[in-house]
Amino acid sequence: MEKLEPIYEGKAKKLFETDDPDILLLEYKNTLTAFNALKKTTMEGKGALNNKISSYILQYLASRGVPNHFVKMVDEVRQLVRKVEIIPLEVVVRNITTGSICKRLGVPEGINLNPPLVEFYLKNDELGDPIVTEDQAISFGWASEEEIQKIKNMALQVNQLLKDLFKPLGITLVDFKLEFGKTKDGEIILADEISPDTCRFWDSSSGDRLDKDRFRKDLGNVLEAYQEIWRRLSAKGEE
Ligand code: 5GP
């Protein structure tokens, strides 16, 4: 079904065309990168876990009114997704301070943000994905004013739905990154994965990190943390 050469190969995924011009095949790799790929490793089984976790979450969101690119899982490491034109912004939602915001603003880790914060970063590896203002995004034409408002609303809706999903599983959603795309009809939908590579998950009772920070900070048991997220989600049952 899929063509042999990827049309795109990123740090953690490959994209292939299919016979349907509106559908792409997304393959999850076992590579794990951090700090703009300065740190890199391979972890057997990571791709399969992210494929399952992301499929679960995107189905959960779709059934609750958040349109996204997920179509169906094909096998352990591959899923079909709708083809979109990616908006060149990374959208980060933060509930609790940690990571880059602490470095940038000199604030301590662990402050509860109320209301949650929505930030925009320009997708540009060479520049290290710099933070941008909404006005910059609009004036440079990365998204229209209407699209920015839509994206913000969707990001906050996703935040609430993910908090509702993870809280009963004993997991605190600290922050996460989203990407959005435009379909050929001009509809803005959620694209890309939602997984422990793109979210910070803290165990609600122990505070243990259950996400890519285990790799970023050399905490060990990286794959075990991803498995734990999948264990708790799958124990909850089908979405
Ligand atoms: P921070 O800005 O604190 O580094 O990251 C905030 C949140 O967005 C974290 O959950 C982090 O995993 C996610 N995030 C930010 N930028 C990227 C990125 O380029 N790739 C991935 N996979 N996640 C990102």
Coordinates of C-alpha atoms and ligand atoms in Angstrom, one line a residue:
M1 CA 0.0 0.0 0.0
E2 CA 2.7 2.5 1.0
K3 CA 5.5 3.7 -1.2
L4 CA 9.0 2.7 -0.2
E5 CA 10.7 6.0 0.3
P6 CA 9.5 8.2 3.1
I7 CA 8.3 11.7 2.0
Y8 CA 9.5 13.0 5.4
E9 CA 11.8 11.6 8.0
G10 CA 11.9 13.4 11.4
K11 CA 13.7 12.6 14.7
A12 CA 11.1 10.1 15.9
K13 CA 8.9 9.4 12.9
K14 CA 8.7 8.7 9.2
L15 CA 5.9 9.6 6.8
F16 CA 5.0 7.7 3.7
E17 CA 2.5 8.4 0.9
T18 CA -0.3 5.9 0.3
D19 CA -2.5 5.2 -2.7
D20 CA -5.0 7.6 -1.2
P21 CA -3.7 11.2 -1.8
D22 CA -5.4 12.4 1.4
I23 CA -3.9 9.7 3.7
L24 CA -0.4 9.2 4.9
L25 CA 1.3 6.3 6.7
L26 CA 3.1 7.4 9.9
E27 CA 5.8 5.1 11.3
Y28 CA 7.1 5.6 14.8
K29 CA 10.8 5.0 15.2
N30 CA 12.7 3.8 18.2
T31 CA 14.9 6.8 18.4
L32 CA 14.7 9.2 21.3
T33 CA 16.3 12.6 21.0
A34 CA 16.5 15.7 23.2
F35 CA 18.0 19.2 23.2
N36 CA 17.4 19.6 19.4
A37 CA 18.9 16.1 18.8
L38 CA 22.2 16.9 20.5
K39 CA 21.4 13.9 22.7
K40 CA 20.2 10.8 20.9
T41 CA 19.6 7.1 21.6
T42 CA 17.7 4.1 20.3
M43 CA 15.2 2.2 22.5
E44 CA 13.7 -1.0 21.3
G45 CA 9.9 -0.9 21.8
K46 CA 9.6 2.9 22.2
G47 CA 8.0 3.4 18.7
A48 CA 5.4 0.7 19.4
L49 CA 4.5 2.3 22.8
N50 CA 4.1 5.8 21.3
N51 CA 2.0 4.4 18.5
K52 CA -0.3 2.8 21.0
I53 CA -0.4 5.7 23.4
S54 CA -0.9 8.4 20.7
S55 CA -3.6 6.3 18.9
Y56 CA -5.5 5.9 22.2
I57 CA -5.3 9.6 23.1
L58 CA -6.2 10.9 19.6
Q59 CA -9.2 8.6 19.5
Y60 CA -10.2 9.7 22.9
L61 CA -10.0 13.4 21.8
A62 CA -11.8 12.8 18.5
S63 CA -14.7 11.1 20.3
R64 CA -15.0 14.3 22.5
G65 CA -15.1 16.7 19.6
V66 CA -11.4 17.5 18.9
P67 CA -10.8 16.9 15.2
N68 CA -7.4 15.3 14.5
H69 CA -5.4 13.5 11.9
F70 CA -5.6 10.0 13.3
V71 CA -7.4 7.5 11.1
K72 CA -6.4 4.0 12.4
M73 CA -3.6 1.9 13.6
V74 CA -2.1 -0.4 11.0
D75 CA 0.3 -2.4 13.0
E76 CA 2.6 -2.2 16.1
V77 CA 4.5 0.9 14.8
R78 CA 2.4 2.4 12.1
Q79 CA -0.8 4.3 11.8
L80 CA -2.8 6.0 9.0
V81 CA -3.3 9.7 9.3
R82 CA -5.0 12.5 7.3
K83 CA -2.7 14.6 5.2
V84 CA -2.5 18.2 6.3
E85 CA -0.4 21.2 5.7
I86 CA 1.4 21.7 9.1
I87 CA 1.2 25.1 10.6
P88 CA 4.8 26.0 11.5
L89 CA 4.1 26.6 15.2
E90 CA 4.6 24.4 18.2
V91 CA 1.8 25.1 20.7
V92 CA 2.8 24.4 24.4
V93 CA 0.3 24.3 27.2
R94 CA 1.6 24.5 30.8
N95 CA -0.3 23.6 34.0
I96 CA 2.8 23.6 36.2
T97 CA 6.1 25.3 35.8
T98 CA 9.1 23.2 34.8
G99 CA 11.5 23.0 31.9
S100 CA 12.2 25.9 29.6
I101 CA 9.9 28.4 31.2
C102 CA 11.9 28.2 34.5
K103 CA 15.1 28.9 32.7
R104 CA 13.6 31.7 30.6
L105 CA 11.8 33.5 33.4
G106 CA 13.9 32.5 36.4
V107 CA 10.8 31.1 38.1
P108 CA 10.9 28.0 40.4
E109 CA 9.7 24.6 39.3
G110 CA 6.2 23.5 40.5
I111 CA 4.2 26.7 40.4
N112 CA 0.5 25.9 39.5
L113 CA -0.5 28.1 36.5
N114 CA -4.0 29.3 36.7
P115 CA -5.3 29.8 34.0
P116 CA -3.0 27.4 32.1
L117 CA -0.5 29.0 29.9
V118 CA -0.6 28.7 26.1
E119 CA 2.7 29.5 24.3
F120 CA 3.7 29.5 20.7
Y121 CA 7.2 28.5 19.4
L122 CA 8.4 28.7 15.8
K123 CA 9.1 25.3 14.3
N124 CA 12.7 25.8 13.2
D125 CA 15.4 23.4 14.3
E126 CA 18.2 25.6 13.2
L127 CA 17.0 28.4 15.6
G128 CA 16.1 25.9 18.3
D129 CA 12.4 26.5 18.1
P130 CA 12.3 30.1 19.5
I131 CA 9.3 31.3 21.4
V132 CA 7.1 33.8 19.4
T133 CA 4.3 36.1 20.3
E134 CA 0.8 35.8 18.8
D135 CA 1.3 39.1 17.0
Q136 CA 4.6 37.8 15.4
A137 CA 2.8 34.6 14.3
I138 CA 0.0 36.7 12.6
S139 CA 2.3 39.4 11.1
F140 CA 4.7 36.9 9.6
G141 CA 1.7 34.9 8.2
W142 CA 2.4 31.7 10.1
A143 CA -1.3 31.7 11.1
S144 CA -4.2 34.1 10.8
E145 CA -5.6 35.9 13.7
E146 CA -8.7 33.7 13.5
E147 CA -6.6 30.6 13.3
I148 CA -4.5 31.6 16.4
Q149 CA -7.7 32.0 18.4
K150 CA -9.0 28.7 17.1
I151 CA -5.7 27.0 18.0
K152 CA -5.7 28.5 21.5
N153 CA -9.2 27.4 22.2
M154 CA -8.5 23.9 20.9
A155 CA -5.3 23.7 22.9
L156 CA -7.1 24.6 26.1
Q157 CA -9.9 22.1 25.3
V158 CA -7.3 19.4 24.8
N159 CA -5.7 20.3 28.1
Q160 CA -9.0 19.9 30.0
L161 CA -9.8 16.6 28.3
L162 CA -6.3 15.2 28.9
K163 CA -6.4 16.3 32.6
D164 CA -9.8 14.5 32.9
L165 CA -8.3 11.4 31.3
F166 CA -5.1 11.2 33.3
K167 CA -6.2 12.4 36.8
P168 CA -8.1 9.2 37.6
L169 CA -5.1 7.2 36.5
G170 CA -3.0 8.9 39.1
I171 CA -1.1 11.0 36.6
T172 CA -0.6 14.8 36.7
L173 CA -0.5 16.5 33.3
V174 CA 2.3 19.1 33.7
D175 CA 2.7 20.4 30.2
F176 CA 2.6 19.2 26.6
K177 CA 3.3 20.3 23.0
L178 CA 0.7 20.2 20.2
E179 CA 1.0 20.7 16.5
F180 CA -1.9 21.7 14.2
G181 CA -2.4 21.3 10.4
K182 CA -4.8 22.5 7.8
T183 CA -6.7 20.0 5.6
K184 CA -7.2 20.7 1.9
D185 CA -10.7 22.1 2.9
G186 CA -9.0 24.6 5.2
E187 CA -10.1 23.0 8.4
I188 CA -7.7 23.3 11.3
I189 CA -7.1 19.9 13.0
L190 CA -4.8 18.6 15.6
A191 CA -1.9 16.7 14.0
D192 CA 1.3 14.9 15.2
E193 CA 1.6 12.6 18.2
I194 CA 0.6 13.0 21.8
S195 CA 2.8 10.7 23.9
P196 CA 5.4 10.7 26.7
D197 CA 7.8 12.2 24.1
T198 CA 5.6 15.3 23.8
C199 CA 4.0 15.6 27.3
R200 CA 5.3 15.8 30.9
F201 CA 3.5 13.3 33.1
W202 CA 4.2 13.1 36.8
D203 CA 3.0 10.3 39.1
S204 CA 0.4 12.1 41.3
S205 CA 1.5 10.5 44.5
S206 CA 5.3 9.9 44.2
G207 CA 6.0 12.8 41.7
D208 CA 8.0 10.3 39.6
R209 CA 8.6 11.5 36.1
L210 CA 6.8 9.2 33.6
D211 CA 8.0 10.9 30.3
K212 CA 11.0 11.9 28.2
D213 CA 12.5 13.9 31.1
R214 CA 13.8 10.6 32.3
F215 CA 16.0 10.5 29.2
R216 CA 16.7 14.3 29.1
K217 CA 17.9 14.2 32.8
D218 CA 19.4 10.7 32.7
L219 CA 17.0 9.4 35.4
G220 CA 17.0 5.8 33.9
N221 CA 14.1 3.4 33.3
V222 CA 12.9 5.5 30.3
L223 CA 11.1 2.6 28.6
E224 CA 9.5 1.4 31.9
A225 CA 8.0 4.9 32.4
Y226 CA 6.4 4.8 28.9
Q227 CA 5.2 1.3 29.6
E228 CA 3.6 2.5 32.8
I229 CA 1.7 5.2 31.0
W230 CA 0.4 2.6 28.5
R231 CA -0.4 0.1 31.3
R232 CA -2.6 2.6 33.1
L233 CA -4.3 3.9 29.9
S234 CA -5.0 0.4 28.6
A235 CA -6.2 -0.8 32.0
K236 CA -8.9 1.9 31.7
G237 CA -10.3 0.2 28.6
E238 CA -11.1 1.0 25.1
E239 CA -11.9 4.5 24.0
Ligands
5GP1 P1 9.8 23.0 27.4 O1 9.5 24.2 26.6 O2 9.6 23.1 28.9 O3 11.1 22.3 27.0 O4 8.7 21.9 26.9 C1 7.3 22.0 27.2 C2 6.5 20.8 26.8 O5 6.5 20.7 25.4 C3 7.2 19.5 27.3 O6 6.1 18.6 27.6 C4 8.0 19.0 26.1 O7 8.0 17.6 26.0 C5 7.1 19.5 24.9 N1 8.0 20.0 23.8 C6 8.4 21.2 23.6 N2 9.2 21.3 22.5 C7 9.2 20.0 22.0 C8 9.8 19.4 20.8 O8 10.4 20.1 20.0 N3 9.6 18.1 20.7 C9 8.9 17.4 21.6 N4 8.8 16.0 21.4 N5 8.3 17.9 22.6 C10 8.4 19.2 22.9

